[in-house]
CSV table of C-alpha atoms and ligand atoms in Angstrom, one decimal:
chain,number,residue,atom,x,y,z
O,1,MET,CA,71.3,-31.0,12.6
O,2,ARG,CA,69.2,-33.5,10.1
O,3,THR,CA,67.0,-31.4,7.7
O,4,ILE,CA,63.9,-32.6,9.1
O,5,ASP,CA,63.4,-34.4,12.4
O,6,TRP,CA,61.3,-34.9,14.5
O,7,ASN,CA,61.2,-33.1,18.5
O,8,TYR,CA,60.8,-35.6,21.3
O,9,GLU,CA,61.0,-33.1,23.8
O,10,LYS,CA,57.7,-30.7,22.3
O,11,ASN,CA,56.3,-33.8,20.1
O,12,ASP,CA,55.9,-31.3,16.8
O,13,ILE,CA,58.4,-31.3,13.9
O,14,ILE,CA,61.6,-29.6,12.9
O,15,MET,CA,63.0,-28.8,10.1
O,16,ILE,CA,66.1,-26.0,8.2
O,17,ASP,CA,64.1,-23.0,7.1
O,18,GLN,CA,65.8,-23.9,3.3
O,19,THR,CA,64.3,-20.3,2.1
O,20,LEU,CA,66.7,-18.5,4.4
O,21,LEU,CA,70.0,-19.9,2.6
O,22,PRO,CA,72.3,-19.0,2.7
O,23,GLY,CA,72.0,-16.2,4.7
O,24,ARG,CA,70.8,-17.1,8.0
O,25,TYR,CA,70.5,-21.3,9.1
O,26,GLU,CA,67.5,-21.2,11.2
O,27,ILE,CA,65.4,-24.2,12.8
O,28,ILE,CA,61.8,-23.6,12.3
O,29,GLU,CA,58.7,-26.0,14.5
O,30,CYS,CA,55.9,-26.6,13.2
O,31,LYS,CA,53.3,-28.1,15.6
O,32,THR,CA,49.9,-28.2,12.8
O,33,ILE,CA,49.5,-29.7,10.0
O,34,GLU,CA,48.8,-26.3,8.6
O,35,SER,CA,52.5,-24.7,9.0
O,36,LEU,CA,53.8,-27.7,7.9
O,37,CYS,CA,51.9,-27.1,4.7
O,38,GLU,CA,52.6,-24.4,4.3
O,39,ALA,CA,56.7,-24.9,4.9
O,40,ILE,CA,55.7,-27.4,1.9
O,41,LYS,CA,54.1,-24.9,0.0
O,42,SER,CA,57.1,-21.9,0.3
O,43,LEU,CA,59.9,-24.8,-0.1
O,44,ARG,CA,61.0,-24.3,3.9
O,45,VAL,CA,61.3,-28.1,3.5
O,46,ARG,CA,61.3,-29.4,0.0
O,47,GLY,CA,63.1,-32.0,-2.3
O,48,ALA,CA,61.7,-35.0,-2.9
O,49,PRO,CA,63.6,-37.3,0.0
O,50,ALA,CA,62.9,-34.5,2.3
O,51,LEU,CA,59.0,-34.5,1.6
O,52,GLY,CA,58.9,-38.4,2.2
O,53,ALA,CA,59.9,-37.5,5.3
O,54,ALA,CA,57.6,-34.5,5.5
O,55,GLY,CA,54.7,-36.3,4.9
O,56,ALA,CA,55.3,-38.8,7.2
O,57,PHE,CA,56.5,-37.0,10.0
O,58,GLY,CA,52.5,-34.7,9.0
O,59,VAL,CA,50.8,-38.2,10.1
O,60,ALA,CA,52.0,-38.8,12.8
O,61,LEU,CA,51.9,-35.3,13.8
O,62,SER,CA,48.4,-35.2,12.9
O,63,ALA,CA,48.1,-38.3,15.5
O,64,GLN,CA,49.4,-36.9,18.2
O,65,ARG,CA,47.5,-33.9,18.0
O,66,SER,CA,44.1,-35.2,17.6
O,67,SER,CA,41.8,-35.3,19.9
O,68,VAL,CA,39.1,-37.6,18.6
O,69,GLN,CA,38.1,-41.3,21.0
O,70,SER,CA,38.1,-43.6,19.1
O,71,LEU,CA,40.9,-45.5,17.3
O,72,GLU,CA,38.3,-44.8,13.7
O,73,GLY,CA,37.9,-41.5,14.5
O,74,LEU,CA,41.5,-41.1,14.9
O,75,MET,CA,42.3,-42.6,10.8
O,76,LYS,CA,39.7,-40.7,9.9
O,77,TYR,CA,41.5,-37.9,11.1
O,78,ILE,CA,45.5,-38.4,9.5
O,79,LYS,CA,44.1,-40.1,6.5
O,80,SER,CA,42.2,-36.7,5.7
O,81,ALA,CA,45.0,-35.2,7.1
O,82,GLY,CA,47.3,-37.4,4.8
O,83,GLU,CA,45.3,-36.2,2.0
O,84,THR,CA,46.1,-32.4,2.3
O,85,ILE,CA,49.6,-32.8,2.9
O,86,ILE,CA,49.4,-34.8,-0.2
O,87,ALA,CA,47.7,-32.0,-2.3
O,88,THR,CA,50.5,-29.4,-0.9
O,89,ARG,CA,52.8,-30.6,-4.2
O,90,PRO,CA,51.6,-32.9,-7.1
O,91,THR,CA,54.8,-33.9,-8.7
O,92,ALA,CA,56.6,-35.2,-6.0
O,93,VAL,CA,55.8,-39.0,-5.5
O,94,ASN,CA,57.6,-39.3,-2.4
O,95,LEU,CA,55.3,-37.2,-0.7
O,96,SER,CA,52.5,-39.3,-0.9
O,97,TRP,CA,54.4,-42.2,-0.3
O,98,GLY,CA,55.7,-41.3,3.2
O,99,VAL,CA,52.0,-40.2,3.7
O,100,ARG,CA,50.7,-43.5,2.9
O,101,ARG,CA,53.3,-45.7,4.2
O,102,THR,CA,52.7,-44.3,7.9
O,103,ILE,CA,49.1,-44.9,7.6
O,104,ARG,CA,49.4,-47.7,6.2
O,105,ALA,CA,51.1,-48.1,9.9
O,106,ALA,CA,48.5,-46.9,11.8
O,107,GLU,CA,46.5,-49.5,10.5
O,108,ASP,CA,47.9,-52.6,12.6
O,109,ALA,CA,48.0,-50.6,15.8
O,110,ASN,CA,44.3,-52.0,18.3
O,111,ASN,CA,43.6,-48.8,19.7
O,112,ILE,CA,44.7,-45.3,19.8
O,113,LYS,CA,47.5,-45.2,21.8
O,114,GLU,CA,49.4,-47.6,19.3
O,115,ALA,CA,48.4,-45.7,16.4
O,116,ARG,CA,50.0,-43.5,17.7
O,117,MET,CA,53.0,-45.0,18.6
O,118,PHE,CA,53.3,-46.9,15.4
O,119,THR,CA,53.0,-43.6,13.5
O,120,LEU,CA,55.8,-41.8,15.0
O,121,GLU,CA,58.1,-45.1,14.4
O,122,GLU,CA,57.4,-45.5,10.6
O,123,ALA,CA,58.1,-41.9,10.7
O,124,LYS,CA,60.8,-42.1,12.4
O,125,ALA,CA,61.9,-45.2,10.4
O,126,ILE,CA,60.6,-43.9,6.7
O,127,ALA,CA,63.7,-40.8,7.6
O,128,ASP,CA,66.7,-43.0,9.9
O,129,GLU,CA,65.7,-45.1,6.1
O,130,ASP,CA,66.7,-42.3,4.3
O,131,VAL,CA,70.1,-41.4,5.1
O,132,GLU,CA,71.1,-45.5,5.2
O,133,LYS,CA,70.1,-45.5,1.7
O,134,ASN,CA,71.2,-42.5,0.5
O,135,ARG,CA,74.5,-43.5,2.2
O,136,ARG,CA,74.2,-47.3,-0.3
O,137,LEU,CA,72.9,-45.3,-3.1
O,138,GLY,CA,76.3,-42.8,-2.9
O,139,GLU,CA,78.6,-46.0,-3.1
O,140,TYR,CA,76.8,-47.6,-6.0
O,141,GLY,CA,77.1,-44.0,-7.9
O,142,ALA,CA,80.5,-43.3,-6.5
O,143,GLU,CA,82.1,-46.3,-8.8
O,144,LEU,CA,80.6,-43.5,-11.8
O,145,LEU,CA,83.1,-41.1,-10.6
O,146,GLU,CA,86.7,-41.0,-11.7
O,147,ASP,CA,88.9,-39.1,-9.9
O,148,GLY,CA,89.5,-35.5,-11.2
O,149,ASP,CA,86.3,-35.7,-12.7
O,150,THR,CA,83.7,-32.4,-13.1
O,151,VAL,CA,80.4,-33.0,-11.9
O,152,MET,CA,77.0,-31.3,-13.3
O,153,THR,CA,74.7,-31.1,-11.2
O,154,HIS,CA,71.1,-28.9,-11.9
O,155,CYS,CA,68.7,-27.4,-8.8
O,156,ASN,CA,69.9,-29.5,-5.2
O,157,ALA,CA,69.9,-33.1,-4.4
O,158,GLY,CA,72.0,-32.6,-1.4
O,159,ARG,CA,71.0,-33.5,2.0
O,160,LEU,CA,69.1,-30.7,2.2
O,161,ALA,CA,67.0,-32.3,0.1
O,162,CYS,CA,66.6,-35.9,2.3
O,163,VAL,CA,67.0,-36.2,5.3
O,164,ASP,CA,70.7,-36.7,5.1
O,165,TRP,CA,73.9,-37.0,3.2
O,166,GLY,CA,72.4,-36.5,-0.3
O,167,THR,CA,71.5,-38.0,-3.6
O,168,ALA,CA,73.1,-36.6,-6.5
O,169,LEU,CA,75.5,-34.6,-4.2
O,170,GLY,CA,75.5,-37.5,-1.8
O,171,VAL,CA,77.1,-39.5,-5.1
O,172,ILE,CA,79.4,-36.3,-5.1
O,173,ARG,CA,80.3,-37.1,-1.5
O,174,SER,CA,80.7,-40.7,-1.0
O,175,ALA,CA,83.6,-40.2,-4.1
O,176,ARG,CA,85.1,-37.6,-1.9
O,177,GLU,CA,85.0,-40.1,1.0
O,178,GLU,CA,86.1,-42.6,-1.7
O,179,GLY,CA,89.7,-40.1,-2.1
O,180,LYS,CA,88.6,-39.3,-5.5
O,181,ASP,CA,89.3,-35.1,-5.8
O,182,ILE,CA,85.5,-34.7,-7.6
O,183,LYS,CA,85.0,-30.6,-8.8
O,184,VAL,CA,81.0,-29.5,-9.2
O,185,ILE,CA,79.4,-27.4,-11.1
O,186,SER,CA,76.3,-26.3,-10.0
O,187,CYS,CA,73.4,-24.4,-12.0
O,188,GLU,CA,71.2,-21.5,-10.0
O,189,THR,CA,68.0,-22.7,-11.4
O,190,ARG,CA,66.2,-20.3,-12.1
O,191,PRO,CA,63.6,-19.5,-10.8
O,192,LEU,CA,64.1,-20.2,-7.1
O,193,ASN,CA,67.8,-20.4,-7.4
O,194,GLN,CA,68.2,-23.9,-4.9
O,195,GLY,CA,71.5,-24.5,-6.9
O,196,SER,CA,73.3,-21.4,-6.2
O,197,ARG,CA,71.3,-20.7,-3.0
O,198,ILE,CA,71.5,-24.1,-1.8
O,199,THR,CA,73.9,-26.4,-3.3
O,200,THR,CA,76.7,-24.6,-3.5
O,201,TRP,CA,76.1,-23.8,0.7
O,202,GLU,CA,76.3,-27.0,1.6
O,203,LEU,CA,78.5,-28.2,-0.6
O,204,LEU,CA,81.1,-25.3,0.6
O,205,GLU,CA,79.8,-26.6,4.1
O,206,ASP,CA,81.8,-29.6,3.3
O,207,LYS,CA,84.8,-28.2,1.6
O,208,ILE,CA,83.5,-29.3,-1.8
O,209,PRO,CA,85.0,-27.2,-4.8
O,210,VAL,CA,82.4,-26.3,-6.2
O,211,THR,CA,81.6,-23.6,-9.1
O,212,LEU,CA,78.3,-21.6,-9.7
O,213,ILE,CA,77.0,-20.8,-13.2
O,214,THR,CA,73.5,-19.8,-14.3
O,215,ASP,CA,71.5,-22.1,-16.1
O,216,SER,CA,71.4,-21.0,-19.3
O,217,MET,CA,75.6,-21.5,-19.3
O,218,SER,CA,75.3,-25.0,-19.0
O,219,GLY,CA,75.4,-25.7,-23.1
O,220,HIS,CA,78.5,-23.4,-23.0
O,221,VAL,CA,80.2,-26.1,-20.0
O,222,MET,CA,79.6,-29.1,-21.5
O,223,ARG,CA,80.6,-27.6,-25.3
O,224,LYS,CA,83.9,-26.1,-24.1
O,225,GLY,CA,84.5,-29.7,-22.1
O,226,MET,CA,84.8,-28.3,-18.5
O,227,VAL,CA,82.2,-31.1,-18.0
O,228,ASP,CA,83.1,-34.6,-18.1
O,229,LYS,CA,79.5,-36.0,-16.2
O,230,VAL,CA,75.6,-34.8,-15.0
O,231,ILE,CA,73.8,-35.7,-12.0
O,232,VAL,CA,71.1,-34.6,-11.5
O,233,GLY,CA,68.2,-36.6,-8.6
O,234,ALA,CA,64.2,-36.6,-8.9
O,235,ASP,CA,61.2,-36.1,-8.2
O,236,ARG,CA,59.6,-38.9,-10.1
O,237,ILE,CA,60.3,-42.1,-12.1
O,238,THR,CA,57.9,-43.3,-14.2
O,239,GLN,CA,58.1,-45.7,-17.0
O,240,ASP,CA,59.4,-43.1,-20.1
O,241,ALA,CA,60.5,-40.0,-18.2
O,242,VAL,CA,62.7,-38.8,-15.4
O,243,PHE,CA,60.5,-35.1,-13.7
O,244,ASN,CA,63.1,-33.0,-12.3
O,245,LYS,CA,63.1,-29.4,-11.2
O,246,ILE,CA,62.3,-27.2,-14.7
O,247,GLY,CA,65.4,-26.8,-16.5
O,248,THR,CA,66.8,-31.0,-16.7
O,249,TYR,CA,65.6,-31.9,-19.7
O,250,THR,CA,67.6,-28.8,-21.4
O,251,HIS,CA,70.8,-29.9,-19.5
O,252,SER,CA,69.8,-33.7,-21.0
O,253,VAL,CA,69.6,-33.0,-24.6
O,254,ILE,CA,73.1,-31.1,-24.0
O,255,ALA,CA,74.7,-33.9,-22.5
O,256,LYS,CA,73.7,-36.1,-25.5
O,257,GLU,CA,74.8,-33.9,-28.2
O,258,HIS,CA,78.2,-34.0,-26.2
O,259,ASP,CA,78.7,-37.7,-25.8
O,260,ILE,CA,78.0,-36.6,-21.7
O,261,PRO,CA,76.9,-39.2,-19.0
O,262,PHE,CA,73.5,-38.6,-17.3
O,263,TYR,CA,72.9,-39.3,-14.4
O,264,VAL,CA,70.0,-39.5,-12.3
O,265,ALA,CA,70.3,-40.2,-8.9
O,266,ALA,CA,67.4,-41.1,-6.5
O,267,PRO,CA,66.1,-43.8,-3.8
O,268,VAL,CA,63.7,-46.5,-5.1
O,269,SER,CA,60.4,-44.7,-3.2
O,270,THR,CA,60.7,-42.2,-6.0
O,271,PHE,CA,59.8,-44.7,-8.9
O,272,ASP,CA,55.8,-45.0,-10.1
O,273,PHE,CA,56.4,-47.9,-11.5
O,274,GLU,CA,52.3,-47.5,-12.7
O,275,HIS,CA,51.6,-44.5,-14.3
O,276,LEU,CA,53.5,-42.9,-18.0
O,277,GLU,CA,54.4,-39.1,-18.2
O,278,ASP,CA,51.4,-37.7,-19.3
O,279,GLU,CA,49.4,-39.0,-16.3
O,280,ILE,CA,51.3,-37.1,-14.0
O,281,GLU,CA,50.5,-33.3,-13.0
O,282,ILE,CA,53.3,-30.9,-13.4
O,283,GLU,CA,53.3,-28.4,-10.0
O,284,LEU,CA,52.7,-24.8,-11.5
O,285,ARG,CA,53.7,-22.0,-9.1
O,286,LYS,CA,52.8,-18.8,-8.8
O,287,PRO,CA,53.6,-16.4,-11.1
O,288,ASP,CA,55.2,-13.2,-8.6
O,289,GLU,CA,58.4,-16.2,-8.4
O,290,LEU,CA,59.6,-15.1,-12.1
O,291,ARG,CA,58.0,-11.1,-12.1
O,292,PHE,CA,60.2,-10.4,-8.8
O,293,PHE,CA,64.0,-11.2,-7.7
O,294,GLY,CA,63.0,-11.9,-4.1
O,295,ASN,CA,61.6,-8.3,-3.2
O,296,HIS,CA,63.0,-7.3,-6.3
O,297,GLN,CA,60.2,-6.5,-9.7
O,298,ILE,CA,62.0,-7.8,-12.5
O,299,ALA,CA,58.9,-8.3,-14.9
O,300,PRO,CA,56.0,-5.5,-15.8
O,301,LEU,CA,53.3,-6.8,-13.4
O,302,ASN,CA,50.9,-7.3,-15.6
O,303,VAL,CA,52.9,-9.7,-18.0
O,304,GLU,CA,51.8,-13.5,-18.6
O,305,VAL,CA,54.2,-16.2,-17.1
O,306,TYR,CA,54.4,-19.7,-17.7
O,307,ASN,CA,55.8,-21.1,-14.5
O,308,PRO,CA,56.1,-25.3,-14.5
O,309,ALA,CA,58.4,-26.1,-11.5
O,310,PHE,CA,59.8,-29.6,-13.3
O,311,ASP,CA,59.9,-30.9,-16.6
O,312,ALA,CA,60.1,-34.4,-18.1
O,313,THR,CA,63.5,-36.6,-19.5
O,314,PRO,CA,63.1,-38.9,-21.9
O,315,MET,CA,64.8,-42.3,-20.7
O,316,GLU,CA,66.4,-42.2,-24.0
O,317,ASN,CA,68.6,-39.5,-22.2
O,318,VAL,CA,69.4,-41.1,-18.9
O,319,SER,CA,72.7,-42.9,-19.2
O,320,ALA,CA,71.5,-45.1,-16.0
O,321,ILE,CA,69.8,-44.3,-12.7
O,322,ILE,CA,71.3,-44.6,-9.7
O,323,THR,CA,69.9,-46.6,-6.7
O,324,GLU,CA,70.2,-47.7,-3.2
O,325,ASN,CA,69.4,-51.3,-4.7
O,326,GLY,CA,72.1,-50.3,-7.9
O,327,VAL,CA,73.0,-48.9,-11.0
O,328,PHE,CA,70.8,-49.4,-13.9
O,329,TYR,CA,71.0,-49.0,-17.0
O,330,PRO,CA,68.6,-48.8,-20.9
O,331,PRO,CA,66.4,-50.7,-21.3
O,332,PHE,CA,64.9,-49.7,-17.7
O,333,LEU,CA,63.7,-52.8,-16.9
O,334,LEU,CA,61.7,-51.1,-14.3
O,335,ASP,CA,61.3,-54.6,-13.5
O,336,GLU,CA,64.3,-55.6,-12.0
O,337,VAL,CA,64.3,-52.2,-9.9
O,338,ARG,CA,60.6,-53.4,-8.7
O,339,ILE,CA,62.1,-57.1,-7.6
O,340,LYS,CA,64.8,-55.7,-5.2
O,341,ILE,CA,62.8,-53.3,-3.0
I,401,MRU,O1,61.3,-27.7,-6.2
I,401,MRU,P1,62.4,-28.2,-5.3
I,401,MRU,O2,63.6,-27.5,-4.9
I,401,MRU,O3,61.5,-29.7,-4.3
I,401,MRU,O4,63.1,-29.7,-6.3
I,401,MRU,C1,63.2,-30.2,-5.9
I,401,MRU,C2,64.4,-31.1,-6.9
I,401,MRU,O5,63.8,-31.0,-8.2
I,401,MRU,C3,65.5,-31.9,-6.8
I,401,MRU,O6,66.2,-32.3,-7.7
I,401,MRU,C4,64.8,-33.3,-6.4
I,401,MRU,O7,63.6,-33.9,-5.8
I,401,MRU,C5,66.1,-34.1,-6.3
I,401,MRU,S1,65.9,-34.5,-4.9
I,401,MRU,C6,67.5,-35.6,-3.9
């Protein structure tokens, strides 16, 4: 099944619980905004494009479940639910994009029934478009890969970070579909291990060769000539920087030092044309994510912890940005990307 979807039988949201992977593959249901917000905060659903769909389905869910009697009341209700959803994770711009686009769709409604229908149709369209955009992005990106390349990636920018197919891993899937022999090096992505738990799992499911390394090995493997290209996803692309999982910046610096192309793969919905790096809030996560590994304590309980979920990579470290509208090279004129939206 897709990473996240609408369950027409029960009129709720279903998703793959990513916190259980790779040990268990389970589908969970979200029947309320509270349970959806819990799922987003605890990363049961995660990855920028998947969060866009989660936000959109969340607005649709609030519209279906609300018992208010007037259209005005319903609009107020879904806007408030939307703000609650957006507040769960501040860095990935797709979340607010998905929420706001779905609320806008309801603004064309003449009555409650239409508003409910429009939100659900819009959320479903966002999910369908995500798959189609990733396919297009994958085809553009595949042109950058050569037969025999080894690609290093960080975190999970695969089908589980999207509705399906993936961005960074979508490029690899498309290149392999074209017959190119592409191998992957996946960084484990401490502290929540999206690379070791999710990226390796989904690549092995597709029989794509993957080697797992710790994040701190990336310098070594790049210096040793074991990496031809780096491809990562993005949570937000401002005019001057790419926000992605913590550790991405470090890989970009090493890639630059060793003349290894550093590519970012992301849909246009991840671009935030209005802001600069310094204006963006980087999500700070709980200290216990570093003090414990699963249930196992790995640091003194009273140690000070700094645990940002994302970092920002300046544009001068980025070789190209792969989108569904094509590949963009420096200097990144974001107006060019915008024109094609
Ligand atoms: O904290 P997460 O797991 O949501 O972080 C995800 C990432 O950083 C991904 O690389 C990014 O969202 C791109 S997903 C196509």
